[in-house]
XYZ file of C-alpha atoms in Angstrom:
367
model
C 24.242 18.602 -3.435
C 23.860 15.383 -4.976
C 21.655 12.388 -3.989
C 21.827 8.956 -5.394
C 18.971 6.347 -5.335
C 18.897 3.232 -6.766
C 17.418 0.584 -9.293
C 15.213 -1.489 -6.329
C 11.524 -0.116 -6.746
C 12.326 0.696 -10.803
C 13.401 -2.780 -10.904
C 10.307 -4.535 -8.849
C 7.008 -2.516 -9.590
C 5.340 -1.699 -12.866
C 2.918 0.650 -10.834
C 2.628 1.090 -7.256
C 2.517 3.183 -4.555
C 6.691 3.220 -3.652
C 7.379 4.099 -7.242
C 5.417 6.807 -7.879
C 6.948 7.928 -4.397
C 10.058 8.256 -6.059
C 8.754 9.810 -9.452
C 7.256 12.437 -7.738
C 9.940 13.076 -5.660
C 12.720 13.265 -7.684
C 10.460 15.209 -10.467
C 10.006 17.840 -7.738
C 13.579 18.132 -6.618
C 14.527 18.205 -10.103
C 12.565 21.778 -10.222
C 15.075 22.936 -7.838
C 18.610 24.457 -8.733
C 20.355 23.336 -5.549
C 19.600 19.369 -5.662
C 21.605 16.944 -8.573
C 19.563 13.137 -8.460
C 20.805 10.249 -10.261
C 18.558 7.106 -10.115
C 21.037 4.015 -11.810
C 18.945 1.556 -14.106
C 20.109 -0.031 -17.044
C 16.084 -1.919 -17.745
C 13.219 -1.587 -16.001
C 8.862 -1.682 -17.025
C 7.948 1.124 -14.741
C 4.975 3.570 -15.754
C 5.665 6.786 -14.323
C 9.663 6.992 -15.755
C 8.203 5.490 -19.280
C 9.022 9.322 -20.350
C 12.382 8.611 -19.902
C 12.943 12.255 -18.883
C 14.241 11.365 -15.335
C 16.302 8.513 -16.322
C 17.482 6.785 -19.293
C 16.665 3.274 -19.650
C 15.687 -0.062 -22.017
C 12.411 -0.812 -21.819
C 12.195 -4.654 -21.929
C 9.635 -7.091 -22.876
C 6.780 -4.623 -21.506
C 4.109 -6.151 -22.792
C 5.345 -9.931 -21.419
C 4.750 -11.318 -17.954
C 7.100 -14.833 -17.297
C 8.825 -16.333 -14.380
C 12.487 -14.793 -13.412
C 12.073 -11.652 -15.240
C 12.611 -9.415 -12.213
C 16.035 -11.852 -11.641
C 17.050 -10.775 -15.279
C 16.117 -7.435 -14.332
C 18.331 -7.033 -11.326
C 20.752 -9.043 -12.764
C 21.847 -5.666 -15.168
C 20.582 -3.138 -12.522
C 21.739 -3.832 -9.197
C 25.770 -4.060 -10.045
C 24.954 -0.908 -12.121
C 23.638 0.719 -8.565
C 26.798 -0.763 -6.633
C 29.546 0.819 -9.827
C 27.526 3.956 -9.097
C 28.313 3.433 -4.635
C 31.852 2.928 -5.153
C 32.162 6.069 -7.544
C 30.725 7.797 -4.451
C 30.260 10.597 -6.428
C 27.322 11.754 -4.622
C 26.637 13.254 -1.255
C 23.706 11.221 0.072
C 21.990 8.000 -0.828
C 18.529 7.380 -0.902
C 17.782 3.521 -1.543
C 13.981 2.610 -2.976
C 13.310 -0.364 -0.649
C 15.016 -2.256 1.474
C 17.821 -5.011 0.238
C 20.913 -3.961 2.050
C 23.485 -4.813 -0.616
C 24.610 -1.216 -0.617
C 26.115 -1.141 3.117
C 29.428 -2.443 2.168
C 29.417 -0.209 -0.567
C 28.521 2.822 0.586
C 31.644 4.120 2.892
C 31.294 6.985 5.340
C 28.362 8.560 3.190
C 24.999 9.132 4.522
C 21.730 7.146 3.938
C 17.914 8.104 4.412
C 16.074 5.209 4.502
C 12.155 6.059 3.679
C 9.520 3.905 5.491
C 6.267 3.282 4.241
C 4.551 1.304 6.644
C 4.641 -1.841 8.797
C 2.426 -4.217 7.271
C 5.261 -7.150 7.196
C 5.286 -6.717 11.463
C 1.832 -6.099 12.237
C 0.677 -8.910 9.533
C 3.388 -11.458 9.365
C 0.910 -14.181 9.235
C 0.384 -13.129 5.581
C 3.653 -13.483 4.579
C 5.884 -16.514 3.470
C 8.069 -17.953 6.187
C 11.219 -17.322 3.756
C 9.885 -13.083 2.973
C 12.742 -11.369 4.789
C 12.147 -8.013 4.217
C 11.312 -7.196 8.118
C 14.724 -7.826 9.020
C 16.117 -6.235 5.983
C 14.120 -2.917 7.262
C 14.725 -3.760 10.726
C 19.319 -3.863 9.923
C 18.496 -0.814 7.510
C 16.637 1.320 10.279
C 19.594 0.596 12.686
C 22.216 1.805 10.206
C 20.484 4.916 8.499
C 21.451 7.964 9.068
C 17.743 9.443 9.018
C 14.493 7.474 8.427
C 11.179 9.012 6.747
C 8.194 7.955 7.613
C 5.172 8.692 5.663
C 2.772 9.435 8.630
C 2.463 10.064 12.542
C 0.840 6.699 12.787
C 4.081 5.086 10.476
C 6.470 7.121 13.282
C 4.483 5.671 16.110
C 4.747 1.747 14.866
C 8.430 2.385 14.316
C 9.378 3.002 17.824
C 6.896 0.368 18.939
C 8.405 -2.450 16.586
C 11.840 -1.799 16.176
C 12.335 0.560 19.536
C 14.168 2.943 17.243
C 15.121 6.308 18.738
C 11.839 8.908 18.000
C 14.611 12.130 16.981
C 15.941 9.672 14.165
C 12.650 9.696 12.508
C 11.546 12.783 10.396
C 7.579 12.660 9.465
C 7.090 14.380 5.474
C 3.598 12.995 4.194
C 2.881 12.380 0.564
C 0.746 14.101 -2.073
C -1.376 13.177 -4.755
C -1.130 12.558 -8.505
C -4.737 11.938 -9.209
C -6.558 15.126 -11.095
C -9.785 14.319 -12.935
C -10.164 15.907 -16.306
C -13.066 17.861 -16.798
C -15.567 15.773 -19.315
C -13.376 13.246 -20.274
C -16.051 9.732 -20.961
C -14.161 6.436 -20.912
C -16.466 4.847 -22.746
C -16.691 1.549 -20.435
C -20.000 0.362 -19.614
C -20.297 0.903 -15.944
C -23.481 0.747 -13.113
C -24.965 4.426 -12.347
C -25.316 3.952 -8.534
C -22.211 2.437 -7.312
C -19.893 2.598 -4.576
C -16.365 2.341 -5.358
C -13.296 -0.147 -3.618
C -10.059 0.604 -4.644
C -6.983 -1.617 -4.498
C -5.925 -5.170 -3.144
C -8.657 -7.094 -1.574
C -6.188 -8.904 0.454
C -6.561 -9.794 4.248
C -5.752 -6.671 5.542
C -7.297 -4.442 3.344
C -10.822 -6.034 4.996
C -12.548 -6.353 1.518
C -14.276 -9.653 2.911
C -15.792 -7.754 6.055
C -17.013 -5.016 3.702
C -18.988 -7.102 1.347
C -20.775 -8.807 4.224
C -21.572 -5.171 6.234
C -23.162 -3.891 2.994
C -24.992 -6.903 1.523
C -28.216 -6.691 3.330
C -28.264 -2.696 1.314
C -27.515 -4.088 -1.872
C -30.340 -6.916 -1.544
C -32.922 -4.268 -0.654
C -31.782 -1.613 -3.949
C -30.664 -4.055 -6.786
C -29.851 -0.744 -8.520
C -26.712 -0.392 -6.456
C -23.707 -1.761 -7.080
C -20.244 -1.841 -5.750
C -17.157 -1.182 -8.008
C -13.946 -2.713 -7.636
C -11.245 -0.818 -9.410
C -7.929 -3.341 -9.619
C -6.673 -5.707 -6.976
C -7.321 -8.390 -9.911
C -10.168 -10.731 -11.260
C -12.473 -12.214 -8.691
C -11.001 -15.400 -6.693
C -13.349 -18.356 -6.758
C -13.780 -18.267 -2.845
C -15.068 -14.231 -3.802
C -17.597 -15.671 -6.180
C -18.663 -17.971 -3.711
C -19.139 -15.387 -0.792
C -21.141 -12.699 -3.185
C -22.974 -15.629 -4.552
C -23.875 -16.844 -0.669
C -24.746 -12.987 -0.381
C -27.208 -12.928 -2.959
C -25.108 -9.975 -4.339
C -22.745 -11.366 -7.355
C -24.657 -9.415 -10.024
C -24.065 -6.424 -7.962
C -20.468 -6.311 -7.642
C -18.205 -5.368 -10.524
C -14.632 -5.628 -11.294
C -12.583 -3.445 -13.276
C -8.845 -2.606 -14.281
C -8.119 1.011 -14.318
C -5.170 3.178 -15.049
C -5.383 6.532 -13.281
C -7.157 8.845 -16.127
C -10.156 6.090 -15.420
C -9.754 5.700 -11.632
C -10.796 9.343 -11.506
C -13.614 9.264 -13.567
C -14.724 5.931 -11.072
C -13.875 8.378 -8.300
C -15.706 11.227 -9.271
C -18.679 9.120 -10.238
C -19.142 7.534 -7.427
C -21.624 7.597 -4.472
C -19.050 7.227 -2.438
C -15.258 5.291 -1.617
C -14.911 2.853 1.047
C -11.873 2.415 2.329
C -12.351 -0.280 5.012
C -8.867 -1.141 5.770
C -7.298 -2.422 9.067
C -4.052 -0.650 8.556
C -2.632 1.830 5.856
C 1.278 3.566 6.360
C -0.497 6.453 5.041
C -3.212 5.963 2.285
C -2.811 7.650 -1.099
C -6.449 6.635 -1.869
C -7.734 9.580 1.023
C -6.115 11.960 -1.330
C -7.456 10.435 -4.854
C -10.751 10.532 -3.676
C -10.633 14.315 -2.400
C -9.361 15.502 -5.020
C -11.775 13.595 -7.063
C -14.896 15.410 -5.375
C -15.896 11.983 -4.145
C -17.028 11.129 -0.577
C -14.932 9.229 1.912
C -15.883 6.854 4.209
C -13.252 4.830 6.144
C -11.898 2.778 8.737
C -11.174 4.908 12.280
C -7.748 2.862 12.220
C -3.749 3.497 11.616
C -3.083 6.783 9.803
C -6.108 6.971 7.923
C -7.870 9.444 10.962
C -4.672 11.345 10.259
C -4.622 11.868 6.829
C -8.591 12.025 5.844
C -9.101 14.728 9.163
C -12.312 15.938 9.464
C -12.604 15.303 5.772
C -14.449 11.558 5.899
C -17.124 9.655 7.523
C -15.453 6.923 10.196
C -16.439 3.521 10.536
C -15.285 0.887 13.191
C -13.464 -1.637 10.631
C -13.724 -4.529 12.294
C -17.533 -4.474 13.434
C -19.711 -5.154 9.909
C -22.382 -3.425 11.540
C -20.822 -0.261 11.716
C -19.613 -0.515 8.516
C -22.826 -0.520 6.909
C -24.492 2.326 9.208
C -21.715 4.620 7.809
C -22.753 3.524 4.353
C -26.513 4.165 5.206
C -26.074 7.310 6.542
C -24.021 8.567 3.392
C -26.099 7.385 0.828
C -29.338 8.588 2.096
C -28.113 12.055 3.009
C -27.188 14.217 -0.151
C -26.061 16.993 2.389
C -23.565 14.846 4.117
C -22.449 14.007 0.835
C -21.776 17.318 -0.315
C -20.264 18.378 2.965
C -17.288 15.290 2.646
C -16.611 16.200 -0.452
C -15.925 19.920 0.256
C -14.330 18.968 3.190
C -12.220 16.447 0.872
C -11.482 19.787 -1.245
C -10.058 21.555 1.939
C -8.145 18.798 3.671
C -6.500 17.787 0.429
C -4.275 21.789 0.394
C -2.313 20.294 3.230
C -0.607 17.488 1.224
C 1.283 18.105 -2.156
C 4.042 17.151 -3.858
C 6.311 20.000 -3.882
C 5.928 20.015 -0.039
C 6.642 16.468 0.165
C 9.863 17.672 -1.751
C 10.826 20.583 -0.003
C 10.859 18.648 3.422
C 13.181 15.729 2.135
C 15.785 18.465 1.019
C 15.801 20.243 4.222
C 16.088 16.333 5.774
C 19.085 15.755 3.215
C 20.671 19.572 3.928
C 20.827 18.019 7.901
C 23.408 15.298 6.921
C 25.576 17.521 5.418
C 26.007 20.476 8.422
């Protein structure tokens, strides 16, 4: 059996979550005798492929950031995706996101159609007017011949958004990449006593709420600081707000590839993960398998992905927010008790069973 993706996600992201989706994926199904991939890319700046062992590609201008270089980029790959559609020399096709180019393309073959969450539906308002990749999905989810979604909670947002039939959908959750090497010392100057954000600070990832539910705990233990790994420098209306919080000094800002996240991780007092809505929410997994302890929003998937395996807050009440923060930093034993828990919860989700369950889901198109 042979499944073709294509260039989209290779083409688009430099990291990020959808990408290493794919890496993982097709590493794993690679392992297996019965399953032939072929991802079609003529150029692309992606991390995880940079071995080149998965596909062969130019890597182009990595180091240089300008205007139009993802045009130039799908100007090469995408008609070198749509040569490899009309070979149709494959059995099923897998695109990476969600530009529908390949329907006219594609003939009577099959398509799985992955979906990762619905942040464009449930937060339009943070979108520009002209982003149209909610109808994109929304034709794509109609047409496919199966859909994945990463969670329960994904499923469940589906069929309220789009109405789309609940036996078309096939839940296979993700796995983690993360693994913290035993004494490994980055060498970056970094607080002792820190709790540690992860990721975009953008509207719906609640980073403004946060800061204001744990201020008053910073102001009374200057020796505690919170960590933000990525998501970018500081805006100036963030300086303002920690400055009006008494708190600037006291919150940090790193950027972090993944050998360093983990040492942040395991380092940490603890990971917050305040956010309003997550399709799924690789961070759960980095930090269990990090031995650090979870605290996050009661919200979306995140209840059920983390399990029993974090300490719940109400994400939209500040208050509650920083009583689940209290309660974790003064108790050691609840501490140690999340992060075994983490330990446990974190055997249910790897990568070779995120693989295994997309070949049984691509076997089903072919009977």
């Amino acid at each position: 059996m042979k499944i073709l993706y294509d260039h989209q996600i290779f083409t688009s992201q430099k990291y990020g979550g959808i990408s290493r989706y794919f890496y993982e994926l097709v590493s794993e199904l690679k392992k297996t005798q019965e399953i032939e991939s072929e991802i079609p890319l003529l150029v692309s700046n992606n991390h995880y492929i940079a071995d080149k062992k998965l596909v062969k590609y130019i890597d182009f201008l990595s180091n240089k950031t300008f205007r139009g270089k993802r045009r130039i980029f799908n100007f090469f790959n995408k008609p070198y995706s749509v040569l490899k559609l009309k070979r149709q020399n494959f059995d099923v096709f897998h695109p990476t996101y969600y530009d529908p180019y390949f329907l006219e393309y594609l003939g009577d073959k099959p398509f799985v159609l992955t979906v990762y969450d619905m942040i464009h539906e449930k937060f339009s308002e943070m979108f520009p007017s002209n982003d149209n990749a909610s109808q994109q999905k929304r034709l794509l989810v109609q047409k496919a011949s199966k859909i994945i979604a990463i969670s329960e909670s994904t499923k469940k947002d589906l069929i309220q958004y789009f109405g789309t039939d609940a036996s078309k959908i096939e839940v296979v959750y993700l796995g983690n990449s993360m693994f913290p090497k035993p004494n490994s010392n980055l060498g970056i100057e970094m607080p002792k006593n820190y709790m540690l954000f992860v990721g975009s600070r953008s509207v719906y990832k609640n980073f403004e709420r946060f800061i204001k539910g744990v201020a008053s705990i910073l102001n009374q233990n200057k020796m505690l600081f919170v960590v933000c790994a990525g998501g970018g420098k500081f805006t100036s209306k963030e300086i303002q707000l920690l400055s009006e919080l008494h708190i600037l000094n006291q919150v940090v800002q790193y950027n972090l590839d993944d050998e360093s996240m983990a040492y942040f991780y395991k380092n940490a007092l603890a990971f917050i993960f305040p956010s309003l809505y997550e399709g799924f929410g690789i961070p759960v997994l980095e930090s269990f398998a990090c031995g650090c302890p979870l605290l996050c929003s009661n919200v979306s998937s995140l209840p059920e992905i983390a399990g029993d395996g974090a300490c719940y807050f109400d994400p939209y009440s500040e208050e509650s927010i920083k009583n689940a923060v209290l309660e974790v930093l003064e108790n050691t034993t609840l501490r140690e008790d999340l992060i075994r828990k983490g330990y446990e919860r974190l055997k249910r989700f790897s990568w070779k069973q995120t693989a295994e369950q997309t070949k049984i889901i691509y076997k089903s198109l072919l009977t």
